[in-house]
Coordinates of C-alpha atoms in Angstrom, one line a residue:
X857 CA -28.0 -82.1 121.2
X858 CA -32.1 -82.5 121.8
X859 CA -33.3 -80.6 124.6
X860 CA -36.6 -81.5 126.1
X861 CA -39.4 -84.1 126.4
X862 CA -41.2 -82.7 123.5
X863 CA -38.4 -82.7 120.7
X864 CA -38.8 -85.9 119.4
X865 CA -41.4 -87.6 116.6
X866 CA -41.7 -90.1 114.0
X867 CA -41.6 -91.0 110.5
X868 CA -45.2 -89.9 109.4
X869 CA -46.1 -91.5 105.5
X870 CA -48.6 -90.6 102.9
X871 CA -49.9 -92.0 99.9
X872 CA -49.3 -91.2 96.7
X873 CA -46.4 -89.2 94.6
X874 CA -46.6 -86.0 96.0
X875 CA -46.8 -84.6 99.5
X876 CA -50.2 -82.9 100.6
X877 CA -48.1 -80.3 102.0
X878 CA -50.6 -77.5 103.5
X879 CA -52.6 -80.4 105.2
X880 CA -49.5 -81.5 106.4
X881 CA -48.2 -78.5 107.6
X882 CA -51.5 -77.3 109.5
X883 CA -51.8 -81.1 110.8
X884 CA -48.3 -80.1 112.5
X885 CA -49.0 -76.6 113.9
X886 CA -52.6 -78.2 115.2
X887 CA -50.2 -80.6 117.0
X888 CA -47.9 -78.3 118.3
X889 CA -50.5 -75.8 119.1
X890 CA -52.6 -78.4 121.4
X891 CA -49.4 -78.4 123.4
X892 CA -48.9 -74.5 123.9
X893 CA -45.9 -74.7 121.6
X894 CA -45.5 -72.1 118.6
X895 CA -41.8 -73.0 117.7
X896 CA -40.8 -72.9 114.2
X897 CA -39.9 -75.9 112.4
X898 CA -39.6 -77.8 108.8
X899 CA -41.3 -80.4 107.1
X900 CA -38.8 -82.6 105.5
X901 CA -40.3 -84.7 102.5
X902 CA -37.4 -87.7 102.3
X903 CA -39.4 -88.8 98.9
X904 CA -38.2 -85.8 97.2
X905 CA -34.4 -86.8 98.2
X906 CA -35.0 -90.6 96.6
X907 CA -36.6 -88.6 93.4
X908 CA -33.8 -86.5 92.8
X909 CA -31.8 -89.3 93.3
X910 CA -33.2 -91.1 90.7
X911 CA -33.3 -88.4 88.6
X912 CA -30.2 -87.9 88.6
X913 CA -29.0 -91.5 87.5
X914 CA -31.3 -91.4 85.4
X915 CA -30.0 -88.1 83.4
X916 CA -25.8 -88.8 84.2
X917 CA -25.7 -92.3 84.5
X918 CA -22.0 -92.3 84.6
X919 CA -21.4 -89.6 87.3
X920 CA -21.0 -90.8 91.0
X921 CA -22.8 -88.7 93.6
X922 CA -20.6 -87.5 97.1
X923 CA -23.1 -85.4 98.5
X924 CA -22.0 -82.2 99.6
X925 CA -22.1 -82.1 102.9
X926 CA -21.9 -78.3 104.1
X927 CA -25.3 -77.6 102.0
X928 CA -27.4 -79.1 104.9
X929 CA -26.0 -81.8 107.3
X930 CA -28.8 -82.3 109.2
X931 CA -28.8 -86.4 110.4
X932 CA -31.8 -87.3 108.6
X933 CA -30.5 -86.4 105.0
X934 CA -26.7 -87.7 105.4
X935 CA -28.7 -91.0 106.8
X936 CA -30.6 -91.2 103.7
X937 CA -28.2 -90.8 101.5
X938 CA -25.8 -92.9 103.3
X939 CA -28.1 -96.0 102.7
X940 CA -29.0 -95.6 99.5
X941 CA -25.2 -95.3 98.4
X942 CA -24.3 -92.3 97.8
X943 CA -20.7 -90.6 98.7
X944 CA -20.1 -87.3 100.7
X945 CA -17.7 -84.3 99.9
X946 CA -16.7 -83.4 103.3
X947 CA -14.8 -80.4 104.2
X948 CA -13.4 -81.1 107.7
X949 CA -12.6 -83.1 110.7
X950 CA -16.3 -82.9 112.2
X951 CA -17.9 -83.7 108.8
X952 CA -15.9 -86.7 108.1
X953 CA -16.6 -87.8 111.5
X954 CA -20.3 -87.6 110.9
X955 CA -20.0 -89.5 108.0
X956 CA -17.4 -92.4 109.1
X957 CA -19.9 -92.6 112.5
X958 CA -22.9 -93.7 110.1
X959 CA -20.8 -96.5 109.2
X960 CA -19.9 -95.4 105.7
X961 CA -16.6 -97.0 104.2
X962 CA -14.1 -94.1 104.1
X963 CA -13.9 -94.7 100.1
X964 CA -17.0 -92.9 99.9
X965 CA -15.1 -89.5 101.1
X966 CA -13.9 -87.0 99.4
X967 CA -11.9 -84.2 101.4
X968 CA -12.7 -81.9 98.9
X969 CA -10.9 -79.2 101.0
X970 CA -8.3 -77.5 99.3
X971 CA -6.8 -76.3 102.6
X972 CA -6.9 -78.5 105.4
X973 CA -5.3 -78.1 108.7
X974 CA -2.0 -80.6 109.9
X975 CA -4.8 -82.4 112.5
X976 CA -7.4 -83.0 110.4
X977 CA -4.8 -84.3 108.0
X978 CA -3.2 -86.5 110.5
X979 CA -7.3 -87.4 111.2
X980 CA -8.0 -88.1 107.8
X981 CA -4.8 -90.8 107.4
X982 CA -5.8 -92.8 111.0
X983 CA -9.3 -93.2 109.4
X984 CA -8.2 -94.1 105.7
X985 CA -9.7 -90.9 103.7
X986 CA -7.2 -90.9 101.5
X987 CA -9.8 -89.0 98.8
X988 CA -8.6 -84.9 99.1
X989 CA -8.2 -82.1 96.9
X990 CA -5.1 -79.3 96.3
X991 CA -4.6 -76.2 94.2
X992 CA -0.8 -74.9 95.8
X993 CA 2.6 -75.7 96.7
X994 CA 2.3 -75.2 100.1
X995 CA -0.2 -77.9 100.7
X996 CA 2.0 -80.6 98.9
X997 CA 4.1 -79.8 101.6
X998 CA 1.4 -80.2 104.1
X999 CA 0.1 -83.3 103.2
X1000 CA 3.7 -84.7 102.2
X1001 CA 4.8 -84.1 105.8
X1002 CA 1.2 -85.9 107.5
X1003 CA -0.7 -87.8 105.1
X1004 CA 2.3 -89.1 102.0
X1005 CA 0.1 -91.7 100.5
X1006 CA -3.0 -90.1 100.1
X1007 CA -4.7 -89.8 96.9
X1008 CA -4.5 -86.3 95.8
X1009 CA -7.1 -84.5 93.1
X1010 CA -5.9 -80.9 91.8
X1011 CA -8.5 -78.2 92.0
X1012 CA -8.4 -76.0 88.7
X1013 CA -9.4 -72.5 88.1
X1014 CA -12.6 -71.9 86.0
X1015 CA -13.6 -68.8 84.4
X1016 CA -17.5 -68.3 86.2
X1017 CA -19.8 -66.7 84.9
X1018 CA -20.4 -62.8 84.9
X1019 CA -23.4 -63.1 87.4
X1020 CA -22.3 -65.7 89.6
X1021 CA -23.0 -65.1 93.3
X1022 CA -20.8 -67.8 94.5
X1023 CA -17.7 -67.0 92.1
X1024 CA -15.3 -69.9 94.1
X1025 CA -12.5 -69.3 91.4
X1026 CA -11.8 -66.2 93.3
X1027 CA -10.3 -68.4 96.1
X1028 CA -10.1 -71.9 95.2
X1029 CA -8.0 -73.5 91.9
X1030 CA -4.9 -73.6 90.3
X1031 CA -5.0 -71.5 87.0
X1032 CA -4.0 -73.2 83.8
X1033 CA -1.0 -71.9 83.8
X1034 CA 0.4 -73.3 86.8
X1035 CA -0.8 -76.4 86.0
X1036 CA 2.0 -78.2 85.1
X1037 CA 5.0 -77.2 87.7
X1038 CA 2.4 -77.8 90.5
X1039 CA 1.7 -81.3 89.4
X1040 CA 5.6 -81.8 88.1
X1041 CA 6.4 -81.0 91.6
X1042 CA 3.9 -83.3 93.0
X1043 CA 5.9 -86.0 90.9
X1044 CA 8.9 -85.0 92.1
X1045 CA 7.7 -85.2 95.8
X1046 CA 6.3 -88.9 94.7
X1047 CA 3.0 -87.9 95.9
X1048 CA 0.2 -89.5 94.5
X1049 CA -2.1 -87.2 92.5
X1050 CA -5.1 -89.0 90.4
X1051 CA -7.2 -86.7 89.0
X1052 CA -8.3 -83.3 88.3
X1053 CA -11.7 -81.8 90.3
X1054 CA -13.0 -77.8 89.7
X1055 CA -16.9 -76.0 90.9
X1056 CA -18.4 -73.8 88.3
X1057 CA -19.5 -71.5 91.2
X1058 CA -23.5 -70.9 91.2
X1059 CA -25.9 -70.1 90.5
X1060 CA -25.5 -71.8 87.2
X1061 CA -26.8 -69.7 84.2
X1062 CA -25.3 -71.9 81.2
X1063 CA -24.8 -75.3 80.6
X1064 CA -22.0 -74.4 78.8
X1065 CA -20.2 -73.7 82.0
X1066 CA -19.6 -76.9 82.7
X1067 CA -18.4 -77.2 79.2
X1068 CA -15.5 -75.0 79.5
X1069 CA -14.6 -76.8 82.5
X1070 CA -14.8 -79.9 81.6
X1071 CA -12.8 -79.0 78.7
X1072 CA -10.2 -77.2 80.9
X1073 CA -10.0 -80.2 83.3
X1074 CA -8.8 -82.5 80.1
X1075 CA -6.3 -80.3 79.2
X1076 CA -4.8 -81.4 83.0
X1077 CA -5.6 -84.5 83.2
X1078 CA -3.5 -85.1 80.3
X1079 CA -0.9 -82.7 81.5
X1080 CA -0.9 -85.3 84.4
X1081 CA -0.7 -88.5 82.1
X1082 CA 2.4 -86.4 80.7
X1083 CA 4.0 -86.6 84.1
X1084 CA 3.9 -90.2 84.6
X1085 CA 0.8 -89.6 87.6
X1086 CA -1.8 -92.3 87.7
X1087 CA -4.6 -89.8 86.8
X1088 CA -8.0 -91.7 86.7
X1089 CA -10.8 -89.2 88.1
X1090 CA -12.4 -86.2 87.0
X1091 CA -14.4 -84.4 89.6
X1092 CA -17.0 -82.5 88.0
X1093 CA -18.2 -80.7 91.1
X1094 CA -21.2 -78.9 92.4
X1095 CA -24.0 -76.1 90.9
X1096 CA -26.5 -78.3 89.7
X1097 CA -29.6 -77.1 89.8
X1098 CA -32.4 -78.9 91.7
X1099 CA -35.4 -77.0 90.8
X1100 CA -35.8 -74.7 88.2
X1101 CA -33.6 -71.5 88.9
X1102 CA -35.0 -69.3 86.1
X1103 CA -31.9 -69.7 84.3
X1104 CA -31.2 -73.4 83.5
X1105 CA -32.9 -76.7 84.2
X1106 CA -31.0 -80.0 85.5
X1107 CA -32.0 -81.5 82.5
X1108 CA -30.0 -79.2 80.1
X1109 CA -27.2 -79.2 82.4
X1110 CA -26.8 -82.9 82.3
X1111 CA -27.0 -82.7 78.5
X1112 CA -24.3 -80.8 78.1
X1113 CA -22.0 -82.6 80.9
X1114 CA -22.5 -85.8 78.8
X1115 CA -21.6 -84.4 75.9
X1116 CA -18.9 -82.8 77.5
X1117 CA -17.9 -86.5 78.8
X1118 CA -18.4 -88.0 76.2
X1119 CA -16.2 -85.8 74.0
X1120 CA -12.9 -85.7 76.6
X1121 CA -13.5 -88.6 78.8
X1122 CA -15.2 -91.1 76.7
X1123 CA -16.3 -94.2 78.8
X1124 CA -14.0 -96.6 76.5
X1125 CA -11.4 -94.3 78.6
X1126 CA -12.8 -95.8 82.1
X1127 CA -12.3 -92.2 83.5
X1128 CA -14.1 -92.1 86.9
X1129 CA -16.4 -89.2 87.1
X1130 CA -17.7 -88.1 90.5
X1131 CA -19.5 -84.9 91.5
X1132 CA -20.5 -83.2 94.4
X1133 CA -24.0 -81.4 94.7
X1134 CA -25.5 -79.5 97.3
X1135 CA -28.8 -77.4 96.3
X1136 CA -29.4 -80.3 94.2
X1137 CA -30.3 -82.5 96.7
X1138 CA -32.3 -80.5 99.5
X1139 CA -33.4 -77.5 98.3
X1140 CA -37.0 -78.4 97.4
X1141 CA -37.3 -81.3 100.7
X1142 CA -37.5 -78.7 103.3
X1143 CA -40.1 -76.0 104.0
X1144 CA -39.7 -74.2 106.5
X1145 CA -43.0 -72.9 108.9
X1146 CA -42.6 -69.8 111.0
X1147 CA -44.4 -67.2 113.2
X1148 CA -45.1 -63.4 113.0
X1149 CA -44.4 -62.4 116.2
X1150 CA -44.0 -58.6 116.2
X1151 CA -46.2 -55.7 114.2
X1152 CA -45.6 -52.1 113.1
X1153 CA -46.8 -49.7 110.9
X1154 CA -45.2 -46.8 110.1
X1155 CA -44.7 -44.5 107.3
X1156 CA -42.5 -44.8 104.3
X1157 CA -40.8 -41.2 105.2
X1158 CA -39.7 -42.8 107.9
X1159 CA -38.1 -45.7 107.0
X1160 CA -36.9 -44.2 103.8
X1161 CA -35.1 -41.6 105.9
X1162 CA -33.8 -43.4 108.7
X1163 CA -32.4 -46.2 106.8
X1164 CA -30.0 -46.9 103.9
X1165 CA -31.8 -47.1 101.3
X1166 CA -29.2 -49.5 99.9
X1167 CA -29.7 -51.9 102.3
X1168 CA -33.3 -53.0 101.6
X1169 CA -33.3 -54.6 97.8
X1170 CA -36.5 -53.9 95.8
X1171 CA -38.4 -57.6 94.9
X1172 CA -41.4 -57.8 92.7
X1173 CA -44.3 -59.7 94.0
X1174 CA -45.3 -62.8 92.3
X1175 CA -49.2 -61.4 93.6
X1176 CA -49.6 -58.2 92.8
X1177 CA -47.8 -54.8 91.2
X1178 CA -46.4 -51.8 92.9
X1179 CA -49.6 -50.2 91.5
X1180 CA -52.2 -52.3 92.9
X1181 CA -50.9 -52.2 96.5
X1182 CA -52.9 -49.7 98.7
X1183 CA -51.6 -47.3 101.3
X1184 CA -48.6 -46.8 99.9
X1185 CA -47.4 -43.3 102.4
X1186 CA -47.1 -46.9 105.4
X1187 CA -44.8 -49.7 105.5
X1188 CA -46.3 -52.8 107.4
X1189 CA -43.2 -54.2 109.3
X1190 CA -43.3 -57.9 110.3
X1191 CA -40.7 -59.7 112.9
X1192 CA -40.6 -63.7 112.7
X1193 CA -38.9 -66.1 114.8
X1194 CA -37.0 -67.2 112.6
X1195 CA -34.5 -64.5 110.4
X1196 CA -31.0 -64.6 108.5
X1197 CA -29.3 -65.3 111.7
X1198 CA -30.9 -68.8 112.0
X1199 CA -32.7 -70.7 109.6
X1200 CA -33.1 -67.8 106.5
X1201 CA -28.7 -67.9 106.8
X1202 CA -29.7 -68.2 103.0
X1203 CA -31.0 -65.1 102.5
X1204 CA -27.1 -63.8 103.5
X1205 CA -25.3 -66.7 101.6
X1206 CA -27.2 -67.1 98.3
X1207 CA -29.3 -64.6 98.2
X1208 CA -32.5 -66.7 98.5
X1209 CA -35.6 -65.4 96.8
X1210 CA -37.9 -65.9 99.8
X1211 CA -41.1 -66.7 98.8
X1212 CA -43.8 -66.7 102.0
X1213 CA -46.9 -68.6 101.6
X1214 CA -50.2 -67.9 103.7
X1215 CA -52.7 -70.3 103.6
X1216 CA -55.2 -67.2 103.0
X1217 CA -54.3 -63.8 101.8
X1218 CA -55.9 -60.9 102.4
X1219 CA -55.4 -56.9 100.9
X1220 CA -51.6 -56.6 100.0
X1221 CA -49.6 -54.2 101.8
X1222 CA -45.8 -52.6 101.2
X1223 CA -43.9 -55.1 103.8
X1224 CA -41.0 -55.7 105.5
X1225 CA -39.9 -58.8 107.2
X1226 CA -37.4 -59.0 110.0
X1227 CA -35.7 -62.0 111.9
X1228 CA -36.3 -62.1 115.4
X1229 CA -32.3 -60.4 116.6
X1230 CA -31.4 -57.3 117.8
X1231 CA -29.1 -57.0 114.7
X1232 CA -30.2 -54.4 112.1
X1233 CA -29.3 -56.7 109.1
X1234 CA -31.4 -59.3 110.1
X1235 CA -33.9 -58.4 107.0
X1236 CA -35.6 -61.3 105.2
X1237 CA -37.4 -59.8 102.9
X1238 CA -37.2 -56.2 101.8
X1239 CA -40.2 -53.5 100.5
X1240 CA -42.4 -56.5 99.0
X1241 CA -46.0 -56.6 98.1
X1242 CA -47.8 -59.2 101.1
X1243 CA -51.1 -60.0 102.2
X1244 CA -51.5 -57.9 105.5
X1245 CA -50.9 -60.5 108.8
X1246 CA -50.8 -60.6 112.6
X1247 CA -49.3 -61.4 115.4
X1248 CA -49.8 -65.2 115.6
X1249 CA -50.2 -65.5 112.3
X1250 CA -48.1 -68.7 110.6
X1251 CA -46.8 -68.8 107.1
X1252 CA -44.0 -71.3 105.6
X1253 CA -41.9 -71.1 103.1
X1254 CA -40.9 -73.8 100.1
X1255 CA -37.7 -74.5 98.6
X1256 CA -35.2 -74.1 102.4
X1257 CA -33.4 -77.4 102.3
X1258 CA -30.0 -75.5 101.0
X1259 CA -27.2 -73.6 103.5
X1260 CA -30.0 -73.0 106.4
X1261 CA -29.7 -75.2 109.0
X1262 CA -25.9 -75.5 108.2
X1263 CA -25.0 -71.8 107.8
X1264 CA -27.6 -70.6 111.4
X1265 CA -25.4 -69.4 114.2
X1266 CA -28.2 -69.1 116.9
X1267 CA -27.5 -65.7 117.6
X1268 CA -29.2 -63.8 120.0
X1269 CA -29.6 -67.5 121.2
X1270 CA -32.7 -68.0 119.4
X1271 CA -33.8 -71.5 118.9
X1272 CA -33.5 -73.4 115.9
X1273 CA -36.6 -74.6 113.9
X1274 CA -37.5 -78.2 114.9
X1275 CA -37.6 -81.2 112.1
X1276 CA -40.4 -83.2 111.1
X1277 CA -39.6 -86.1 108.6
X1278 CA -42.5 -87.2 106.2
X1279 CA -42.2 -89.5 103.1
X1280 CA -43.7 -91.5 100.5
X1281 CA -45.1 -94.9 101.6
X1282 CA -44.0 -95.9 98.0
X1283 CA -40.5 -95.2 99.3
X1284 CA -40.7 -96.7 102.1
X1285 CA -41.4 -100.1 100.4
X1286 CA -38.6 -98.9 97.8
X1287 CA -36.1 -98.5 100.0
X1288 CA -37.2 -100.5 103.0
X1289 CA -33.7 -100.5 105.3
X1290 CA -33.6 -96.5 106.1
X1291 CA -37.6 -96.5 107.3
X1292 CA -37.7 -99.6 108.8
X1293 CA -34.7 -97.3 111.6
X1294 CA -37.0 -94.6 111.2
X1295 CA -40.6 -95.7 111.4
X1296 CA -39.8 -97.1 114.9
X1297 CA -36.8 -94.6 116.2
X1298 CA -36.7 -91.4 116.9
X1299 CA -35.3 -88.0 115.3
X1300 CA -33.6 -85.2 116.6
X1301 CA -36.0 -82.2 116.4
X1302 CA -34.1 -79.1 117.4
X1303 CA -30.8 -79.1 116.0
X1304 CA -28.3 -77.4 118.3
X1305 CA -26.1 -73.9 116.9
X1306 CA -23.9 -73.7 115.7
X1307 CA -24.0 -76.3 112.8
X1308 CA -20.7 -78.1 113.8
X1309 CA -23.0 -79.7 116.5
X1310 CA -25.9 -80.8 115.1
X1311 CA -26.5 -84.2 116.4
X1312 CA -27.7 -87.1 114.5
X1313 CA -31.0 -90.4 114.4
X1314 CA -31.4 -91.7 117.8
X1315 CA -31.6 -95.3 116.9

């Protein structure tokens, strides 16, 4: 929930396309500052959900978006999203719950949960989700026993590829060759299944990943059609890629899923095609601004010897090469307020490239960058090249929007960055429903650890 006087604020607009972000972001700290208060928080640009919104139906015209949820639930996004009608991929009791309590018609949930306790089940059927997802045996069972007419969607097994971080097939999806006794036993429990749904893991390297899946997922649907099932969705799943991810762009990926479509589920077919992203959506909306708050030099020797080398990953600087950097026998050792315990839980989960901006730089130094908790793996960034800072110094980061806020524990209980909302006026005028609540309600600021209790708009 919000705690204090202070943790509340606006809507705040600007003209134009694109968000004057550093004027934006010092206009903030100048505010905050002014009132003695150096908390972290995150600039949330709301245009840049809209624009990937319309990119997206623009580029896969025939794919429905459910939003997937876990990537960042903070209020202000599922809010947005909710209005401008797009579905959620919820994984649990508490998500669903967030969802149905924005007023959202339980047919634009998908429990896309493969696993789902007999509770959340029995939740689930007194609210109408009937949308969920299965790979095994046992959980026919389950959901036979507390939810027999939902609409089930088998999760297949997809063969990732060879540098995936997030490699889901490892525990979610039936393989191909269980296909057909898990759906003819479906039948034969006169369950309802209607379509087939898989994830190609991430981060996506190949279009052609979705490709093989899609491919795979035919090959079950029509196993499905086979049995007598009413099978009428294909559930293409998450990975897209919202900003570039130097391996693939969105653009290429949607190419190929058309194609893919196109090919196996032709729109003649009236196949319904839903997916769930994550990244996608809020990667690039939030930056995140934070606050060096402890300083110490010491020498390479040192840390070289008292630490596992192992545990600190090399990263090349985007400023400068190894070569350039002076004093190299010292390590300059930086502690933020923020660290992969709270809002960098990305750094942990995907292995976020953590890119820290200073709005002047100075000579580059060997760095490295700790959260703010007494644990030892609380490392954000590892041995990189960085202008020298201080104590008091700010610095924010782009690109934060995905698995931060939902994946911080508030360890150590440290305090959660706060949230300031900003957005297009040309969106505002777009899509006037959402900012006319905003521009004269309030927002949550501080969202409360762990992520299960974030609260949501006071309206």
């Amino acid at each position: 929930m919000c705690k204090g006087n202070g943790d509340y604020h606006n809507l705040e607009l600007y003209e134009g396309d694109v968000l004057p972000l550093e004027s934006f972001l010092l206009k903030k700290v100048d505010m905050l500052e002014s009132q003695n208060d150096n908390r972290p928080f995150f600039l949330v640009d709301l245009a840049e959900l809209y624009r990937m919104l319309e990119q997206w139906r623009r580029h896969l015209p025939r794919v429905e978006l459910f939003y997937a949820l876990k990537c960042n639930p903070h209020p202000i996004v599922s809010r947005c999203l909710a209005d401008a009608g797009v579905g959620f991929d919820c994984a649990s009791k508490m998500e669903i719950e967030q969802i149905l309590n924005l007023g959202v018609h339980p047919s634009r949930i998908i429990y896309a949960n493969p696993y789902k306790p007999s509770g959340y089940l029995t939740y689930a059927a007194a609210n109408n989700v009937d949308l969920m997802t299965f790979d095994s045996a046992h959980e026919l069972t389950k959901i036979k026993k507390h939810y027999p007419n939902a609409r089930l969607v088998l999760r297949i097994w997809t063969r990732n590829g060879p540098i995936m971080i997030h490699n889901l097939s490892k525990k979610f999806g039936c393989h191909t060759r269980e296909v057909r006794a898990i759906l003819a036993q479906a039948a034969k429990m006169n369950l309802n299944v209607v379509g087939v749904s898989f994830h190609v893991g991430g981060p996506v390297t190949s279009p052609d990943y979705y490709a093989t899946a899609i491919e795979q997922a035919h090959r079950a649907f029509n196993i499905g059609l086979s049995l007598g099932l009413n099978m009428e969705i294909i559930d293409i799943g998450g990975g897209f890629p919202g900003k570039y991810n130097g391996y693939v762009t969105f653009e290429e990926v949607a190419e190929s899923v058309n194609k893919s479509l196109d090919r196996y589920f032709p729109a003649s077919e009236a196949v319904r095609i839903i997916a769930e992203p994550g990244h996608y959506f809020v990667t690039a909306a939030f930056t995140l601004t934070v606050s060096i708050i402890g300083k110490r030099i010491v020498s390479k020797r040192d840390i070289d010897d008292g630490c596992k080398k192992d545990h600190f990953k090399e990263h090349n600087s985007d400023e400068t090469s190894n070569e350039e950097a002076k004093d190299e026998s010292l390590i300059y050792m930086y502690v933020l307020d923020q660290g992969t315990c709270g809002a960098f839980a990305n750094v942990t989960y995907d292995d976020a490239d953590i890119q820290l901006k200073l709005l002047q730089n100075s000579n580059l130094k060997t760095s490295i960058v700790w959260g703010p908790t007494c644990a030892t793996f609380d490392c954000v960034v590892a041995k990189r090249q960085l202008s020298e800072m201080e104590v008091g110094q700010r610095l924010y980061i782009p690109n934060m929007g995905a698995y931060s806020l939902s994946l911080a524990t508030g360890f150590n209980g440290i305090e959660l960055p706060l949230v300031f909302p900003v957005c297009s006026r040309y969106y505002c005028a777009t899509v006037p429903l959402i900012f006319e609540q905003l521009l004269f309600s309030k927002v949550c600021l501080t969202p409360t650890a762990p992520k299960t209790h974030i609260k949501g708009l006071l309206l």
